[in-house]
Amino acid sequence: MMNVRIRTFTLLCFVLILLMPWVFFVIAHFIDTRSFSLSQANGYTVQMIGAIAGLLLSFFIIGVQMRRLLLKPLEGMSLASRQIAEGDLDVYIPLSRISEIAEVREGFEAMVTGLQKSHRKQMELENNRRFVIAAVAHDLRTPLFALRGYLDGLEQGIARSPEQAAKYVSVCKEKSAQLDRLVEDLFTFTKMEYVEGNLSSETVDLHGVLQRSVDSLRPLAQKKNITIVSEDAGTEHCIIHGDAHLLERAMNNLMDNAVRHTPDGKIIVRCYRDEQKLIFSVTDSGVGFSEEDLPHVFEPLYRGEQSRNRATGGSGLGLTISQTIVRRHGGELEASNHPRGGALLEGWLPIHSFNHEARVDR
């Protein structure tokens, strides 16, 4: 059944009011005289009763239809608005064949759907906030406890020799650096998730960005007997437009993750152009991701079983931050296991344009 405009509905009601009494008048006249000729009637009492009955029936039909098509949807929207005001978003609005009412109903449903999505998003953010607070409190407690213990030891003179004192100071510096990395990751994650604006646009040499990341982590890699191999297919093909600071942070996180989770062996870094995309990847020779961990690699503060140790586990935000930065630039970052073993983090970035959704002030 097709929808009708309210003007058409009003016209149909008017026609029904005019037509029904005449139809009942004619039917009553035929029943009374067995003829359609008005001259054969002795009186019009029966016919008038029939006309009045037809008029009343037309009013009844119009009232029922107005109730079904106009009043019930409006009452439903009124009730739904009160439910929404009370916080109940599970509302129902009756259907209507009146075009204007149907359009208002569709708009109301779109509003309710938007409110439901917003409510779900708000609940997710609230749950994430609680989770982040709990996780951060847990992560901060371990290095702070160790730092306080070693500082108390220094204060109380437990380190009696210069060698012991140097060891205590070294551990304190290590724990303070761990705290600094955690706070920096949390700060970046918070800005990337909640601060909106525009990304800065500048010419970025992704090969240079990757090379700086490699150079900064090479001393740690050498201590672990890790060889880092860069396989860039020509530096001139690794030029894009984007936020250099954020892209460098993303690549640093990828490299840091590879170095921390590779006991020894080799890390391969690639960067090359494929049509209008810039492909980059970091492959290590570690144990890779387990089947249980792989779907959760980019979840905030998630650590797989093999990286629970705070010596290698990091903050649990590095890969999340990297994926967020790449996506804000209009690209994508994915995790998998290389066929020959080890973890593979591969992504792409558009060369000429990216998504201007957010800017993170430095």
Short mmCIF file of C-alpha atoms in Angstrom, two decimals, residues 6 37 64 68 86 97 102 107 138 149-150 158 181 183 191 215 221 225 228 243 261 265 271 287 294 301 312 320 340:
data_model
loop_
_atom_site.label_atom_id
_atom_site.label_comp_id
_atom_site.label_asym_id
_atom_site.label_seq_id
_atom_site.Cartn_x
_atom_site.Cartn_y
_atom_site.Cartn_z
CA ILE A 6 -2.26 14.50 4.00
CA SER A 37 -37.04 5.61 -9.21
CA VAL A 64 -10.64 4.86 12.76
CA ARG A 68 -4.45 4.57 12.97
CA GLU A 86 14.15 9.41 30.82
CA ARG A 97 0.69 5.66 5.44
CA ALA A 102 6.01 8.79 7.74
CA GLY A 107 13.49 11.46 10.96
CA HIS A 138 48.79 -1.39 37.56
CA GLY A 149 62.95 0.40 46.78
CA TYR A 150 66.30 1.15 45.16
CA ILE A 158 72.69 -0.49 51.63
CA ARG A 181 57.93 5.75 27.95
CA VAL A 183 53.58 8.29 30.26
CA LYS A 191 45.54 12.93 22.17
CA ASP A 215 69.56 4.12 13.91
CA ALA A 221 69.56 -4.47 18.65
CA ASN A 225 72.63 -9.80 18.42
CA ILE A 228 68.46 -4.84 11.02
CA ASP A 243 52.51 14.74 9.65
CA HIS A 261 60.16 -9.23 20.82
CA GLY A 265 68.25 -12.92 14.54
CA CYS A 271 59.46 0.57 2.00
CA VAL A 287 58.12 -16.23 17.76
CA LEU A 294 46.50 -11.96 16.70
CA LEU A 301 46.84 -1.95 26.64
CA THR A 312 59.62 -6.67 27.04
CA THR A 320 47.53 0.96 18.93
CA ARG A 340 58.90 -18.25 7.33
#
